[in-house]
Amino acid sequence: MMELLKILAKRNNFIARRDVEGFFETVLMNPSFTKEFLHADILNATTANSYSKHIAFIDFSALDEPWPIYINLVRDPLERLVSWFYYRRAPWHWAERYEVFGDAIKMPSIQWLKKDFNHCIDEHDPECVYEQMELWNVGDHRRQSLFFCGQWKKDCIPFNSHEAMQRAKKNIEERYAVVGTWEDTNTTLTVLEAYIPRFFAGAKEEYYKMRKFLGNFNRNQYRPTVSDRVRAVLSRNLTQEIELYQFIKHRLYKQYIALQLDLDPRLRE
């Protein structure tokens, strides 16, 4: 999405910004740090702009600040977990981090780099144990709900929490213009074009031009196939995350169908 925003910025005359890459992602912030971050990085813009960052939902009203147009894109929770597992083991990931951070990057062992996700699950490796309501492993992408639940650590950090999922649903309904999915790219881009044309006019055209030029640029050729047995294990451990994902897809489809009805009222008959 960030690459697409760069292209759309030129086409639609806005500035596409993103946070500076840090050694660690700052997903949760205390209120004073959040306020400082907003004024230093978000609210200081004087022209139309977008800003991309991996961060949990911020309640702008609670901070007495003006609301932005919130959007997000999600992935199937199982795919998200497996993708992250292999992405952080991919050669280019470590090459890119070394280029940015130099000797501060400590290379992991060959054994860790060659770890297989199926074996990791089967052997109950601590990296692949998804304990319900756990409060740790915040950085391994098992909590997609956290990014919509918000900055409330007590309610939003427990893994696969019903409370976190319900908070996430509420925030999505009330505060997000569009939440798309990478599994429904065409539908997502169609809705973005219609709901936020100032920034996303021509999004489908530019995306497919970019994809034709770059190929399947998100595909990790080093990723082995995950067994059906392991997928079943993950499904049992990600029930709330899967429900949130299905909720997001349903909302996206409703937005898309509404657009089709507006284009052709005969469909209402």
GROMACS .gro file of C-alpha atoms in nm:
model
  269
    1MET     CA    1   0.000   0.000   0.000
    2MET     CA    2   0.281   0.245   0.077
    3GLU     CA    3   0.426   0.204  -0.272
    4LEU     CA    4   0.082   0.257  -0.424
    5LEU     CA    5   0.031   0.571  -0.214
    6LYS     CA    6   0.359   0.713  -0.348
    7ILE     CA    7   0.231   0.670  -0.703
    8LEU     CA    8  -0.114   0.807  -0.621
    9ALA     CA    9   0.042   1.108  -0.450
   10LYS     CA   10   0.190   1.218  -0.782
   11ARG     CA   11  -0.133   1.149  -0.967
   12ASN     CA   12  -0.368   1.315  -0.716
   13ASN     CA   13  -0.144   1.594  -0.587
   14PHE     CA   14  -0.086   1.504  -0.224
   15ILE     CA   15   0.215   1.406  -0.016
   16ALA     CA   16   0.260   1.040   0.085
   17ARG     CA   17   0.447   1.015   0.414
   18ARG     CA   18   0.545   0.728   0.639
   19ASP     CA   19   0.720   0.690   0.971
   20VAL     CA   20   1.097   0.662   0.984
   21GLU     CA   21   1.205   0.300   1.015
   22GLY     CA   22   1.308   0.222   1.370
   23PHE     CA   23   1.491  -0.068   1.528
   24PHE     CA   24   1.160  -0.165   1.689
   25GLU     CA   25   0.802  -0.087   1.589
   26THR     CA   26   0.624   0.140   1.837
   27VAL     CA   27   0.268   0.008   1.831
   28LEU     CA   28   0.151   0.120   2.176
   29MET     CA   29   0.215   0.463   2.331
   30ASN     CA   30   0.120   0.637   2.653
   31PRO     CA   31  -0.104   0.947   2.615
   32SER     CA   32   0.172   1.207   2.651
   33PHE     CA   33   0.396   1.032   2.397
   34THR     CA   34   0.099   0.990   2.163
   35LYS     CA   35   0.023   1.361   2.181
   36GLU     CA   36   0.386   1.445   2.109
   37PHE     CA   37   0.393   1.199   1.818
   38LEU     CA   38   0.076   1.345   1.664
   39HIS     CA   39   0.206   1.700   1.671
   40ALA     CA   40   0.554   1.607   1.550
   41ASP     CA   41   0.455   1.366   1.273
   42ILE     CA   42   0.084   1.386   1.185
   43LEU     CA   43  -0.077   1.722   1.258
   44ASN     CA   44   0.214   1.934   1.137
   45ALA     CA   45   0.120   1.896   0.769
   46THR     CA   46  -0.003   2.205   0.584
   47THR     CA   47  -0.113   2.034   0.262
   48ALA     CA   48  -0.311   1.721   0.172
   49ASN     CA   49  -0.114   1.416   0.278
   50SER     CA   50  -0.128   1.053   0.382
   51TYR     CA   51   0.069   0.902   0.668
   52SER     CA   52   0.144   0.531   0.706
   53LYS     CA   53   0.256   0.364   1.027
   54HIS     CA   54   0.213   0.031   1.208
   55ILE     CA   55   0.040   0.157   1.520
   56ALA     CA   56  -0.262   0.068   1.731
   57PHE     CA   57  -0.577   0.276   1.686
   58ILE     CA   58  -0.555   0.623   1.842
   59ASP     CA   59  -0.864   0.791   1.990
   60PHE     CA   60  -0.817   1.147   1.863
   61SER     CA   61  -1.120   1.273   2.056
   62ALA     CA   62  -0.971   1.160   2.387
   63LEU     CA   63  -0.665   1.370   2.304
   64ASP     CA   64  -0.880   1.665   2.189
   65GLU     CA   65  -0.733   1.648   1.839
   66PRO     CA   66  -0.901   1.653   1.494
   67TRP     CA   67  -0.975   1.316   1.338
   68PRO     CA   68  -0.797   1.196   1.023
   69ILE     CA   69  -0.956   0.972   0.760
   70TYR     CA   70  -0.868   0.630   0.898
   71ILE     CA   71  -0.811   0.334   0.662
   72ASN     CA   72  -0.637   0.001   0.700
   73LEU     CA   73  -0.578  -0.326   0.517
   74VAL     CA   74  -0.581  -0.667   0.679
   75ARG     CA   75  -0.486  -1.021   0.588
   76ASP     CA   76  -0.630  -1.360   0.666
   77PRO     CA   77  -0.504  -1.420   1.024
   78LEU     CA   78  -0.349  -1.757   0.939
   79GLU     CA   79  -0.172  -1.620   0.633
   80ARG     CA   80  -0.055  -1.320   0.832
   81LEU     CA   81   0.109  -1.539   1.098
   82VAL     CA   82   0.278  -1.775   0.853
   83SER     CA   83   0.391  -1.489   0.629
   84TRP     CA   84   0.555  -1.307   0.920
   85PHE     CA   85   0.725  -1.629   1.038
   86TYR     CA   86   0.901  -1.667   0.702
   87TYR     CA   87   0.941  -1.298   0.621
   88ARG     CA   88   1.161  -1.243   0.925
   89ARG     CA   89   1.377  -1.535   0.807
   90ALA     CA   90   1.409  -1.416   0.446
   91PRO     CA   91   1.760  -1.314   0.331
   92TRP     CA   92   1.649  -0.975   0.199
   93HIS     CA   93   1.488  -0.888   0.536
   94TRP     CA   94   1.822  -0.915   0.714
   95ALA     CA   95   2.009  -0.747   0.429
   96GLU     CA   96   1.773  -0.448   0.441
   97ARG     CA   97   1.796  -0.418   0.820
   98TYR     CA   98   2.175  -0.440   0.811
   99GLU     CA   99   2.184  -0.166   0.547
  100VAL     CA  100   1.982   0.062   0.776
  101PHE     CA  101   2.118  -0.030   1.120
  102GLY     CA  102   2.464  -0.172   1.045
  103ASP     CA  103   2.642  -0.363   1.320
  104ALA     CA  104   2.353  -0.308   1.560
  105ILE     CA  105   2.190  -0.601   1.380
  106LYS     CA  106   2.290  -0.936   1.528
  107MET     CA  107   2.237  -1.221   1.285
  108PRO     CA  108   2.039  -1.516   1.424
  109SER     CA  109   2.164  -1.873   1.406
  110ILE     CA  110   2.141  -2.080   1.089
  111GLN     CA  111   1.920  -2.322   1.282
  112TRP     CA  112   1.672  -2.043   1.359
  113LEU     CA  113   1.674  -1.916   1.000
  114LYS     CA  114   1.598  -2.264   0.867
  115LYS     CA  115   1.317  -2.333   1.113
  116ASP     CA  116   1.006  -2.480   0.948
  117PHE     CA  117   0.663  -2.358   1.056
  118ASN     CA  118   0.501  -2.703   1.044
  119HIS     CA  119   0.772  -2.846   1.269
  120CYS     CA  120   0.756  -2.540   1.492
  121ILE     CA  121   0.386  -2.607   1.558
  122ASP     CA  122   0.421  -2.985   1.589
  123GLU     CA  123   0.711  -2.959   1.835
  124HIS     CA  124   0.541  -2.691   2.048
  125ASP     CA  125   0.831  -2.458   1.995
  126PRO     CA  126   0.775  -2.152   2.221
  127GLU     CA  127   0.778  -1.932   1.910
  128CYS     CA  128   0.474  -2.118   1.775
  129VAL     CA  129   0.265  -2.164   2.088
  130TYR     CA  130  -0.044  -1.942   2.087
  131GLU     CA  131  -0.161  -1.939   2.447
  132GLN     CA  132  -0.502  -1.784   2.494
  133MET     CA  133  -0.510  -1.443   2.667
  134GLU     CA  134  -0.130  -1.429   2.685
  135LEU     CA  135   0.024  -1.083   2.731
  136TRP     CA  136   0.355  -1.133   2.551
  137ASN     CA  137   0.470  -1.186   2.190
  138VAL     CA  138   0.313  -0.855   2.087
  139GLY     CA  139   0.554  -0.810   1.796
  140ASP     CA  140   0.490  -1.131   1.601
  141HIS     CA  141   0.166  -1.024   1.430
  142ARG     CA  142  -0.062  -1.272   1.605
  143ARG     CA  143  -0.286  -0.983   1.723
  144GLN     CA  144  -0.438  -0.815   1.418
  145SER     CA  145  -0.719  -0.698   1.649
  146LEU     CA  146  -0.471  -0.486   1.847
  147PHE     CA  147  -0.439  -0.238   1.561
  148PHE     CA  148  -0.813  -0.167   1.578
  149CYS     CA  149  -0.875  -0.218   1.950
  150GLY     CA  150  -0.651   0.072   2.047
  151GLN     CA  151  -0.402   0.187   2.307
  152TRP     CA  152  -0.579   0.025   2.605
  153LYS     CA  153  -0.320  -0.232   2.712
  154LYS     CA  154  -0.541  -0.408   2.968
  155ASP     CA  155  -0.817  -0.476   2.715
  156CYS     CA  156  -0.630  -0.494   2.386
  157ILE     CA  157  -0.313  -0.694   2.451
  158PRO     CA  158  -0.457  -1.028   2.575
  159PHE     CA  159  -0.424  -1.266   2.281
  160ASN     CA  160  -0.741  -1.385   2.104
  161SER     CA  161  -0.950  -1.184   2.347
  162HIS     CA  162  -1.325  -1.144   2.293
  163GLU     CA  163  -1.311  -0.798   2.453
  164ALA     CA  164  -1.033  -0.685   2.218
  165MET     CA  165  -1.225  -0.817   1.919
  166GLN     CA  166  -1.544  -0.635   2.020
  167ARG     CA  167  -1.357  -0.308   2.079
  168ALA     CA  168  -1.194  -0.349   1.739
  169LYS     CA  169  -1.533  -0.399   1.569
  170LYS     CA  170  -1.673  -0.088   1.737
  171ASN     CA  171  -1.379   0.129   1.631
  172ILE     CA  172  -1.393  -0.001   1.274
  173GLU     CA  173  -1.764   0.077   1.244
  174GLU     CA  174  -1.736   0.422   1.398
  175ARG     CA  175  -1.398   0.551   1.283
  176TYR     CA  176  -1.266   0.376   0.971
  177ALA     CA  177  -1.376   0.492   0.627
  178VAL     CA  178  -1.249   0.171   0.469
  179VAL     CA  179  -1.083  -0.144   0.598
  180GLY     CA  180  -0.986  -0.361   0.303
  181THR     CA  181  -0.826  -0.702   0.269
  182TRP     CA  182  -0.528  -0.815   0.065
  183GLU     CA  183  -0.727  -1.125  -0.035
  184ASP     CA  184  -0.988  -0.899  -0.202
  185THR     CA  185  -0.762  -0.644  -0.367
  186ASN     CA  186  -0.994  -0.542  -0.651
  187THR     CA  187  -1.292  -0.496  -0.418
  188THR     CA  188  -1.078  -0.301  -0.173
  189LEU     CA  189  -0.943  -0.064  -0.437
  190THR     CA  190  -1.290  -0.012  -0.585
  191VAL     CA  191  -1.424   0.092  -0.244
  192LEU     CA  192  -1.124   0.315  -0.173
  193GLU     CA  193  -1.165   0.491  -0.508
  194ALA     CA  194  -1.531   0.563  -0.436
  195TYR     CA  195  -1.514   0.648  -0.067
  196ILE     CA  196  -1.191   0.851  -0.067
  197PRO     CA  197  -1.147   0.978  -0.427
  198ARG     CA  198  -0.928   1.272  -0.322
  199PHE     CA  199  -0.649   1.026  -0.248
  200PHE     CA  200  -0.746   0.704  -0.427
  201ALA     CA  201  -0.877   0.814  -0.767
  202GLY     CA  202  -0.713   0.584  -1.022
  203ALA     CA  203  -0.601   0.335  -0.756
  204LYS     CA  204  -0.696   0.023  -0.954
  205GLU     CA  205  -0.529   0.145  -1.271
  206GLU     CA  206  -0.207   0.234  -1.090
  207TYR     CA  207  -0.204  -0.083  -0.880
  208TYR     CA  208  -0.233  -0.317  -1.178
  209LYS     CA  209   0.027  -0.119  -1.372
  210MET     CA  210   0.260  -0.149  -1.074
  211ARG     CA  211   0.187  -0.519  -1.037
  212LYS     CA  212   0.249  -0.582  -1.407
  213PHE     CA  213   0.583  -0.404  -1.382
  214LEU     CA  214   0.699  -0.558  -1.053
  215GLY     CA  215   0.528  -0.897  -1.076
  216ASN     CA  216   0.408  -1.066  -0.757
  217PHE     CA  217   0.631  -0.845  -0.546
  218ASN     CA  218   0.499  -0.965  -0.209
  219ARG     CA  219   0.558  -1.334  -0.272
  220ASN     CA  220   0.824  -1.504  -0.059
  221GLN     CA  221   0.979  -1.779  -0.270
  222TYR     CA  222   1.144  -1.924   0.041
  223ARG     CA  223   0.811  -2.001   0.208
  224PRO     CA  224   0.721  -2.373   0.226
  225THR     CA  225   0.363  -2.501   0.219
  226VAL     CA  226   0.177  -2.516   0.549
  227SER     CA  227  -0.001  -2.846   0.613
  228ASP     CA  228  -0.378  -2.872   0.657
  229ARG     CA  229  -0.320  -3.016   1.004
  230VAL     CA  230  -0.124  -2.709   1.111
  231ARG     CA  231  -0.387  -2.478   0.961
  232ALA     CA  232  -0.648  -2.657   1.171
  233VAL     CA  233  -0.438  -2.601   1.485
  234LEU     CA  234  -0.405  -2.231   1.404
  235SER     CA  235  -0.778  -2.198   1.338
  236ARG     CA  236  -0.857  -2.335   1.683
  237ASN     CA  237  -0.622  -2.082   1.842
  238LEU     CA  238  -0.728  -1.776   1.641
  239THR     CA  239  -1.106  -1.787   1.680
  240GLN     CA  240  -1.151  -1.420   1.777
  241GLU     CA  241  -0.900  -1.300   1.517
  242ILE     CA  242  -1.081  -1.500   1.248
  243GLU     CA  243  -1.419  -1.358   1.356
  244LEU     CA  244  -1.280  -1.004   1.330
  245TYR     CA  245  -1.142  -1.078   0.984
  246GLN     CA  246  -1.479  -1.213   0.867
  247PHE     CA  247  -1.649  -0.904   1.010
  248ILE     CA  248  -1.412  -0.679   0.815
  249LYS     CA  249  -1.473  -0.871   0.492
  250HIS     CA  250  -1.849  -0.854   0.542
  251ARG     CA  251  -1.833  -0.477   0.597
  252LEU     CA  252  -1.615  -0.432   0.288
  253TYR     CA  253  -1.856  -0.636   0.073
  254LYS     CA  254  -2.152  -0.430   0.199
  255GLN     CA  255  -1.971  -0.113   0.094
  256TYR     CA  256  -1.894  -0.264  -0.246
  257ILE     CA  257  -2.253  -0.382  -0.301
  258ALA     CA  258  -2.386  -0.037  -0.204
  259LEU     CA  259  -2.166   0.113  -0.477
  260GLN     CA  260  -2.301  -0.130  -0.737
  261LEU     CA  261  -2.659  -0.046  -0.636
  262ASP     CA  262  -2.586   0.324  -0.677
  263LEU     CA  263  -2.441   0.261  -1.024
  264ASP     CA  264  -2.734   0.046  -1.137
  265PRO     CA  265  -3.060   0.099  -0.940
  266ARG     CA  266  -3.216  -0.191  -1.133
  267LEU     CA  267  -3.019  -0.424  -0.906
  268ARG     CA  268  -3.249  -0.319  -0.621
  269GLU     CA  269  -3.548  -0.474  -0.795
   0.00000   0.00000   0.00000
